[in-house]
Amino acid sequence: MVAEPDGPDDEKPQSDEAHSAFSRPAGTDRPAPPPEEDHPTSEFALPAGLTPESQGSGSAPGTGSASGPETTGSAFALPSTYSFRDSPPAFTPAHGVPMVRLTKEAPWQDRMRTMLRMPVAERPAPEPVQRHDEAGPAVPRVLDLTLRIGELLLAGGEGAEDVEAAMFAVTRSYGLDRCEPTVTFTLLSISHQPSLVEDPVTASRTVRRRGTDYTRLAAVFRLIDDITTPESEISLEEAYRRLAEIRRNRHPYPGWVLTLAAGGLAGAASVLVGGGPLVFVIAALGAMLGDRLAWLCAGRGLPEFYQFVVAAMPPAAMGVALTLTHWSDVRPSAVITGGLFALLPGRALVAGVQDGLTGYYITASARLLEVMYFFIAIVTGVLLALYGGLQLGAELNPEARFITHDRPVIQILASMVLTLSFAILLQQERATVLAVTLNGGVAWIVFGAMARTGGLSPVAATATAAGLVGLFGQLFSRYRYTSSLPFITAAIGPLLPGSATYFGLLGVAQNELDRGLASLSTAVATALAIAIGVNLGSEISRLFMRVPGAVGGANRRAAKRTRGF
């Protein structure tokens, strides 16, 4: 039996199961309401003298207009302000959302970078490459392997975006969906959410020690390439074993070879700025002495700041000693400049600017701050030697920078020797040394043709040459399926602003602040031109190469996160 409706709220028929335990039994009358003075007024009741307005009338509250009886609205009825002409667009368009397909022929760097730059909702589902059982690998072990691989890449100087792409590739190859890697200067973390109703699993790892070993970096890239390739069976145990071998491998060059490479780099740089054979030998000796002193400080546990201070003092001291001996055929400025080339942190500068241009501002700020500390250490070491020389009566000539030297063949050979020495210092594989040496020679030819022959701005010429270095480096890396750093970092060595840095420091030491600060500003502008040129060349190479995107030839997602507002 159905109870009688009590009011407007009971207009809809109720089933027998919908009866409330507090409903009035059938056949009984409703009790009379209490007297008016004993009935409290509700806070939601209308004050006396006001009438309720009709729903959907559109009149403003408080106008006192009333029209028609009050009706009961449905929860599914359209709002009174809804208009079909002004309706918002549907979440899913009529033509549907284009499905994203990633071609497996493209390198994994481009495929993973494409997915990282697209919204999470538009990423395609992962297709497990390494599948060995139905249950799949253990999630914590996959995350731990991913963090260890990312640690080696970040410690080796790889950019933050490339590290995230590598971590993303490893997790997707083992079938983990909804993974979000995060990379900062010293911290890596990754979060995996199994489903929308399960708690996420998060793991992190701290990078406490960084070192330059491009041979180890290339080995890690080969491991990632094998993991992401369906033709190769790489289980978690096999990946851990190969990662342990990469960690245990010794450097390809012994310590004495690295010391000789530091000397060769300084000597070749001194020839680039006008030095002769004697200057080459003296600059090489100063750089090797500074390198050995830096190794001694590192063995005693001193921070890198003091290592750079100690390493910058011997070349500057040798330049001051040559000034005091009054050798007419030796340029002390070339000796000091050559020693500075071996210390300028070009690798960290390029990585910092690249992280900033790709949107990783925290990592970029930390790396640029590290570059600033290294630069201050070099300034401190050189200024100590220059101040000591001035007190002893050394006459250092700042006008020597305006002497031009047109020796194109010798300078091209010197630039290639400098690049070769730089590649050895970076612990590169022997198979990549020849390619990066040729890349450095091409960079110096472009710079000399634009700045020396064409008379263009040295900063613009440096940016153009660095852009070609980045372009060729990306092409070499795509050909060999490895990182682009071994083909880029050493090749920018001849373009580093060693001469502008020295003459800026000399101006500060001689109390000529205007001239010194102007020269230091030129050095900073040249360094930024190198970093931006390298990044622009890399982006241009990806722009013209076929990069997987949405069906229909959609362009690659930009790296920029915001539009500036």
Short mmCIF file of C-alpha atoms in Angstrom, two decimals, residues 179-552:
data_model
loop_
_atom_site.label_atom_id
_atom_site.label_comp_id
_atom_site.label_asym_id
_atom_site.label_seq_id
_atom_site.Cartn_x
_atom_site.Cartn_y
_atom_site.Cartn_z
CA CYS A 179 55.01 7.02 -14.75
CA GLU A 180 56.26 10.55 -14.17
CA PRO A 181 60.04 11.08 -13.82
CA THR A 182 61.36 14.28 -12.27
CA VAL A 183 64.97 15.47 -12.56
CA THR A 184 66.70 18.27 -10.70
CA PHE A 185 70.37 19.09 -10.26
CA THR A 186 71.05 16.52 -7.52
CA LEU A 187 67.77 14.62 -7.09
CA LEU A 188 65.93 12.14 -9.28
CA SER A 189 62.48 10.82 -8.48
CA ILE A 190 59.89 8.77 -10.32
CA SER A 191 56.26 8.08 -9.47
CA HIS A 192 54.14 5.20 -10.77
CA GLN A 193 50.38 5.02 -10.29
CA PRO A 194 49.06 1.49 -11.01
CA SER A 195 45.47 2.67 -11.44
CA LEU A 196 43.19 5.55 -10.56
CA VAL A 197 42.08 3.89 -7.31
CA GLU A 198 45.48 2.63 -6.07
CA ASP A 199 48.12 4.57 -4.21
CA PRO A 200 51.11 5.70 -6.28
CA VAL A 201 54.57 4.21 -5.78
CA THR A 202 57.34 6.81 -5.58
CA ALA A 203 61.11 6.33 -5.42
CA SER A 204 63.99 8.81 -5.44
CA ARG A 205 67.77 8.85 -5.65
CA THR A 206 70.35 11.53 -4.90
CA VAL A 207 73.32 12.27 -7.15
CA ARG A 208 76.13 13.02 -4.72
CA ARG A 209 79.11 12.81 -7.05
CA ARG A 210 79.52 13.94 -10.62
CA GLY A 211 82.31 13.08 -13.02
CA THR A 212 83.06 13.41 -16.70
CA ASP A 213 83.33 10.07 -18.45
CA TYR A 214 81.72 10.00 -21.88
CA THR A 215 82.73 6.38 -22.40
CA ARG A 216 80.48 5.38 -19.51
CA LEU A 217 77.78 7.69 -20.86
CA ALA A 218 77.86 5.98 -24.25
CA ALA A 219 77.66 2.55 -22.59
CA VAL A 220 74.53 3.62 -20.68
CA PHE A 221 72.94 4.82 -23.91
CA ARG A 222 73.67 1.47 -25.55
CA LEU A 223 71.98 -0.28 -22.62
CA ILE A 224 68.89 1.91 -22.97
CA ASP A 225 68.81 1.30 -26.71
CA ASP A 226 68.89 -2.47 -26.14
CA ILE A 227 66.12 -2.23 -23.53
CA THR A 228 63.88 -0.25 -25.89
CA THR A 229 64.52 -2.56 -28.87
CA PRO A 230 62.04 -5.45 -29.27
CA GLU A 231 64.65 -7.65 -30.99
CA SER A 232 66.86 -7.84 -27.86
CA GLU A 233 65.77 -9.76 -24.77
CA ILE A 234 66.95 -7.78 -21.71
CA SER A 235 65.54 -9.02 -18.42
CA LEU A 236 65.85 -7.04 -15.20
CA GLU A 237 68.66 -9.31 -14.02
CA GLU A 238 70.55 -8.81 -17.28
CA ALA A 239 70.05 -5.03 -17.12
CA TYR A 240 71.35 -4.92 -13.54
CA ARG A 241 74.39 -7.00 -14.53
CA ARG A 242 75.27 -4.72 -17.44
CA LEU A 243 74.77 -1.64 -15.29
CA ALA A 244 77.17 -3.05 -12.69
CA GLU A 245 79.77 -3.68 -15.41
CA ILE A 246 79.41 -0.08 -16.63
CA ARG A 247 80.06 1.17 -13.11
CA ARG A 248 83.11 -1.05 -12.63
CA ASN A 249 84.75 -0.22 -15.94
CA ARG A 250 87.97 1.75 -15.70
CA HIS A 251 88.53 4.99 -17.56
CA PRO A 252 89.85 4.51 -21.11
CA TYR A 253 92.87 6.80 -20.54
CA PRO A 254 95.32 6.72 -17.61
CA GLY A 255 96.14 9.76 -15.51
CA TRP A 256 99.39 10.66 -17.29
CA VAL A 257 97.58 10.75 -20.65
CA LEU A 258 95.03 13.17 -19.18
CA THR A 259 97.85 15.39 -17.94
CA LEU A 260 99.45 15.43 -21.37
CA ALA A 261 96.05 16.20 -22.90
CA ALA A 262 95.65 19.20 -20.59
CA GLY A 263 99.05 20.45 -21.74
CA GLY A 264 98.20 19.91 -25.40
CA LEU A 265 94.93 21.79 -24.98
CA ALA A 266 96.66 24.80 -23.41
CA GLY A 267 99.45 24.81 -25.99
CA ALA A 268 97.04 24.62 -28.93
CA ALA A 269 94.93 27.43 -27.45
CA SER A 270 98.03 29.63 -27.13
CA VAL A 271 98.75 29.07 -30.84
CA LEU A 272 95.17 30.13 -31.68
CA VAL A 273 95.76 33.54 -30.10
CA GLY A 274 99.10 34.14 -31.81
CA GLY A 275 101.70 32.08 -29.95
CA GLY A 276 104.63 30.26 -31.49
CA PRO A 277 106.39 26.95 -30.73
CA LEU A 278 108.06 28.29 -27.57
CA VAL A 279 104.76 29.66 -26.30
CA PHE A 280 103.17 26.27 -27.02
CA VAL A 281 105.71 24.51 -24.82
CA ILE A 282 105.53 27.02 -21.96
CA ALA A 283 101.72 27.06 -21.95
CA ALA A 284 101.63 23.27 -21.98
CA LEU A 285 104.03 23.07 -19.03
CA GLY A 286 101.97 25.57 -17.04
CA ALA A 287 98.74 23.71 -17.70
CA MET A 288 100.25 20.33 -16.78
CA LEU A 289 101.63 21.78 -13.53
CA GLY A 290 98.24 23.22 -12.68
CA ASP A 291 96.55 19.89 -13.49
CA ARG A 292 98.89 17.99 -11.16
CA LEU A 293 98.32 20.50 -8.36
CA ALA A 294 94.54 20.17 -8.83
CA TRP A 295 94.87 16.36 -8.60
CA LEU A 296 96.85 16.78 -5.39
CA CYS A 297 94.14 19.02 -3.88
CA ALA A 298 91.44 16.57 -4.95
CA GLY A 299 93.30 13.75 -3.22
CA ARG A 300 93.31 15.81 -0.02
CA GLY A 301 89.54 16.28 -0.22
CA LEU A 302 89.46 19.99 -1.06
CA PRO A 303 86.32 21.26 -2.87
CA GLU A 304 86.42 21.92 -6.60
CA PHE A 305 86.46 25.67 -6.04
CA TYR A 306 89.95 25.52 -4.51
CA GLN A 307 91.09 23.03 -7.13
CA PHE A 308 90.27 25.58 -9.85
CA VAL A 309 92.04 28.34 -7.90
CA VAL A 310 95.21 26.26 -7.66
CA ALA A 311 95.03 25.08 -11.30
CA ALA A 312 94.70 28.67 -12.62
CA MET A 313 97.78 30.00 -10.83
CA PRO A 314 100.70 28.22 -12.64
CA PRO A 315 99.87 29.41 -16.22
CA ALA A 316 99.39 32.97 -14.98
CA ALA A 317 102.60 32.79 -12.98
CA MET A 318 104.54 31.58 -16.03
CA GLY A 319 103.17 34.46 -18.09
CA VAL A 320 104.26 36.93 -15.42
CA ALA A 321 107.71 35.28 -15.29
CA LEU A 322 108.11 35.70 -19.05
CA THR A 323 107.25 39.39 -18.70
CA LEU A 324 109.88 39.85 -16.01
CA THR A 325 112.56 38.20 -18.21
CA HIS A 326 111.75 40.58 -21.10
CA TRP A 327 111.71 37.99 -23.87
CA SER A 328 110.78 39.91 -26.97
CA ASP A 329 109.64 36.99 -29.09
CA VAL A 330 107.32 35.47 -26.46
CA ARG A 331 103.81 36.74 -25.74
CA PRO A 332 102.90 36.26 -22.07
CA SER A 333 99.24 36.94 -22.83
CA ALA A 334 99.15 33.89 -25.12
CA VAL A 335 100.59 31.70 -22.35
CA ILE A 336 98.01 32.85 -19.80
CA THR A 337 95.17 32.60 -22.30
CA GLY A 338 96.15 29.05 -23.22
CA GLY A 339 96.10 28.04 -19.57
CA LEU A 340 92.60 29.51 -19.16
CA PHE A 341 91.23 27.48 -22.07
CA ALA A 342 91.92 24.27 -20.17
CA LEU A 343 89.88 25.49 -17.17
CA LEU A 344 86.81 27.25 -18.60
CA PRO A 345 83.70 25.19 -17.74
CA GLY A 346 82.21 25.01 -21.22
CA ARG A 347 80.49 21.67 -20.62
CA ALA A 348 78.58 22.85 -17.55
CA LEU A 349 77.69 26.14 -19.26
CA VAL A 350 76.16 24.42 -22.30
CA ALA A 351 74.21 22.00 -20.12
CA GLY A 352 72.90 24.80 -17.90
CA VAL A 353 71.70 26.97 -20.76
CA GLN A 354 70.18 23.96 -22.50
CA ASP A 355 68.17 23.08 -19.39
CA GLY A 356 66.94 26.65 -19.16
CA LEU A 357 65.87 26.75 -22.80
CA THR A 358 63.96 23.47 -22.45
CA GLY A 359 62.06 24.61 -19.35
CA TYR A 360 64.03 22.98 -16.49
CA TYR A 361 64.70 26.21 -14.65
CA ILE A 362 65.66 24.78 -11.26
CA THR A 363 68.34 22.53 -12.76
CA ALA A 364 69.49 25.31 -15.08
CA SER A 365 69.85 27.76 -12.17
CA ALA A 366 71.90 25.27 -10.17
CA ARG A 367 74.21 24.50 -13.09
CA LEU A 368 74.72 28.14 -13.96
CA LEU A 369 75.47 28.85 -10.31
CA GLU A 370 78.09 26.10 -10.44
CA VAL A 371 79.58 27.74 -13.56
CA MET A 372 79.70 31.07 -11.73
CA TYR A 373 81.61 29.53 -8.82
CA PHE A 374 84.11 27.92 -11.19
CA PHE A 375 84.57 31.20 -13.02
CA ILE A 376 85.13 33.06 -9.75
CA ALA A 377 87.72 30.44 -8.78
CA ILE A 378 89.57 30.97 -12.08
CA VAL A 379 89.39 34.73 -11.60
CA THR A 380 90.78 34.40 -8.09
CA GLY A 381 93.72 32.23 -9.15
CA VAL A 382 94.69 34.42 -12.12
CA LEU A 383 94.28 37.68 -10.19
CA LEU A 384 96.53 36.42 -7.40
CA ALA A 385 99.28 35.73 -9.92
CA LEU A 386 98.74 39.03 -11.77
CA TYR A 387 98.74 41.09 -8.59
CA GLY A 388 101.97 39.41 -7.53
CA GLY A 389 103.53 40.15 -10.91
CA LEU A 390 102.50 43.82 -10.79
CA GLN A 391 104.04 44.16 -7.36
CA LEU A 392 107.28 42.77 -8.78
CA GLY A 393 107.25 45.29 -11.64
CA ALA A 394 105.87 43.15 -14.46
CA GLU A 395 104.53 45.25 -17.35
CA LEU A 396 101.61 43.37 -18.88
CA ASN A 397 100.38 45.01 -22.07
CA PRO A 398 96.56 44.96 -22.50
CA GLU A 399 96.92 46.29 -26.07
CA ALA A 400 98.34 42.96 -27.23
CA ARG A 401 94.83 41.68 -27.94
CA PHE A 402 94.52 44.02 -30.91
CA ILE A 403 97.36 42.31 -32.80
CA THR A 404 95.91 40.22 -35.63
CA HIS A 405 97.45 36.97 -36.80
CA ASP A 406 96.52 35.62 -40.20
CA ARG A 407 97.73 32.05 -40.10
CA PRO A 408 94.66 30.10 -41.17
CA VAL A 409 96.30 26.73 -41.80
CA ILE A 410 98.23 26.73 -38.52
CA GLN A 411 95.19 27.88 -36.56
CA ILE A 412 92.94 25.23 -38.12
CA LEU A 413 95.45 22.56 -37.16
CA ALA A 414 95.73 24.07 -33.68
CA SER A 415 91.93 24.04 -33.28
CA MET A 416 91.85 20.35 -34.20
CA VAL A 417 94.63 19.56 -31.71
CA LEU A 418 92.72 21.49 -29.06
CA THR A 419 89.54 19.53 -29.80
CA LEU A 420 91.42 16.23 -29.73
CA SER A 421 92.96 17.05 -26.35
CA PHE A 422 89.59 18.15 -25.00
CA ALA A 423 88.01 14.86 -26.13
CA ILE A 424 90.68 12.89 -24.26
CA LEU A 425 90.06 14.94 -21.12
CA LEU A 426 86.37 14.11 -21.39
CA GLN A 427 87.21 10.37 -21.48
CA GLN A 428 85.57 9.83 -24.87
CA GLU A 429 85.57 6.56 -26.75
CA ARG A 430 88.31 6.23 -29.31
CA ALA A 431 85.73 5.63 -32.04
CA THR A 432 84.27 9.13 -31.56
CA VAL A 433 87.51 11.11 -31.30
CA LEU A 434 88.00 11.52 -35.04
CA ALA A 435 84.45 12.76 -35.66
CA VAL A 436 84.56 15.34 -32.88
CA THR A 437 88.02 16.51 -34.00
CA LEU A 438 86.71 17.21 -37.49
CA ASN A 439 83.69 18.94 -36.00
CA GLY A 440 85.94 21.28 -34.01
CA GLY A 441 87.98 22.09 -37.13
CA VAL A 442 84.83 22.97 -39.06
CA ALA A 443 83.66 25.19 -36.22
CA TRP A 444 86.92 27.17 -36.27
CA ILE A 445 86.82 27.49 -40.07
CA VAL A 446 83.31 28.98 -39.89
CA PHE A 447 84.33 31.33 -37.09
CA GLY A 448 87.48 32.48 -38.87
CA ALA A 449 85.65 33.01 -42.17
CA MET A 450 82.97 35.15 -40.51
CA ALA A 451 84.98 37.04 -37.89
CA ARG A 452 88.44 37.35 -39.47
CA THR A 453 87.70 37.39 -43.19
CA GLY A 454 84.14 38.69 -43.24
CA GLY A 455 84.64 41.25 -40.50
CA LEU A 456 81.43 40.28 -38.68
CA SER A 457 80.85 40.43 -34.95
CA PRO A 458 82.85 37.76 -33.08
CA VAL A 459 79.82 37.00 -30.91
CA ALA A 460 77.61 36.39 -33.97
CA ALA A 461 80.33 34.31 -35.62
CA THR A 462 80.69 32.25 -32.43
CA ALA A 463 76.93 31.63 -32.26
CA THR A 464 76.85 30.49 -35.90
CA ALA A 465 79.81 28.15 -35.49
CA ALA A 466 78.32 26.72 -32.29
CA GLY A 467 75.03 26.17 -34.10
CA LEU A 468 76.81 24.07 -36.72
CA VAL A 469 78.52 22.14 -33.93
CA GLY A 470 75.13 21.35 -32.37
CA LEU A 471 73.64 20.41 -35.74
CA PHE A 472 76.47 18.03 -36.69
CA GLY A 473 76.55 16.63 -33.16
CA GLN A 474 72.89 15.69 -33.30
CA LEU A 475 73.32 14.09 -36.73
CA PHE A 476 76.30 12.07 -35.50
CA SER A 477 74.40 10.96 -32.39
CA ARG A 478 71.36 9.86 -34.43
CA TYR A 479 73.62 7.90 -36.75
CA ARG A 480 75.26 6.08 -33.85
CA TYR A 481 72.16 6.00 -31.55
CA THR A 482 74.00 7.55 -28.65
CA SER A 483 74.28 10.82 -26.74
CA SER A 484 75.16 14.00 -28.60
CA LEU A 485 77.49 15.30 -25.85
CA PRO A 486 80.61 13.40 -27.05
CA PHE A 487 80.23 15.03 -30.47
CA ILE A 488 79.50 18.55 -29.20
CA THR A 489 81.31 19.38 -25.97
CA ALA A 490 84.90 18.99 -27.20
CA ALA A 491 84.11 20.67 -30.54
CA ILE A 492 83.21 23.98 -28.83
CA GLY A 493 86.65 24.12 -27.20
CA PRO A 494 88.23 26.43 -29.84
CA LEU A 495 85.32 28.87 -29.46
CA LEU A 496 85.67 29.40 -25.70
CA PRO A 497 86.33 33.03 -24.68
CA GLY A 498 89.75 32.53 -23.10
CA SER A 499 91.33 35.69 -24.54
CA ALA A 500 88.46 37.98 -23.51
CA THR A 501 88.51 36.49 -20.02
CA TYR A 502 92.24 37.10 -19.58
CA PHE A 503 92.19 40.70 -20.76
CA GLY A 504 89.19 41.41 -18.57
CA LEU A 505 91.04 40.09 -15.55
CA LEU A 506 94.14 42.06 -16.54
CA GLY A 507 92.08 45.26 -16.67
CA VAL A 508 90.73 44.59 -13.18
CA ALA A 509 94.25 43.84 -11.88
CA GLN A 510 95.59 47.11 -13.36
CA ASN A 511 92.69 49.08 -11.80
CA GLU A 512 91.15 49.78 -15.24
CA LEU A 513 87.67 48.66 -14.32
CA ASP A 514 85.89 50.04 -17.38
CA ARG A 515 88.11 48.17 -19.80
CA GLY A 516 88.16 45.05 -17.65
CA LEU A 517 84.38 44.87 -17.18
CA ALA A 518 83.83 45.49 -20.89
CA SER A 519 86.11 42.59 -21.78
CA LEU A 520 84.47 40.34 -19.19
CA SER A 521 81.05 41.25 -20.61
CA THR A 522 82.30 40.18 -24.03
CA ALA A 523 83.44 36.88 -22.54
CA VAL A 524 80.01 36.30 -20.96
CA ALA A 525 78.22 37.18 -24.21
CA THR A 526 80.47 34.79 -26.13
CA ALA A 527 79.82 31.99 -23.66
CA LEU A 528 76.06 32.49 -23.90
CA ALA A 529 76.31 32.60 -27.70
CA ILE A 530 78.06 29.22 -27.63
CA ALA A 531 75.43 27.65 -25.40
CA ILE A 532 72.45 29.08 -27.29
CA GLY A 533 74.01 28.23 -30.66
CA VAL A 534 74.57 24.60 -29.64
CA ASN A 535 70.99 24.25 -28.42
CA LEU A 536 69.58 25.96 -31.52
CA GLY A 537 71.58 23.70 -33.81
CA SER A 538 70.26 20.65 -31.98
CA GLU A 539 66.67 21.86 -32.28
CA ILE A 540 67.12 22.63 -35.99
CA SER A 541 68.33 19.08 -36.58
CA ARG A 542 65.20 17.70 -34.88
CA LEU A 543 63.04 20.17 -36.82
CA PHE A 544 64.06 18.79 -40.20
CA MET A 545 64.25 15.16 -39.16
CA ARG A 546 61.03 13.15 -39.15
CA VAL A 547 59.91 13.01 -35.55
CA PRO A 548 56.88 10.90 -34.62
CA GLY A 549 53.76 12.78 -33.63
CA ALA A 550 50.03 12.64 -34.11
CA VAL A 551 48.49 11.04 -37.17
CA GLY A 552 48.31 13.51 -40.00
#
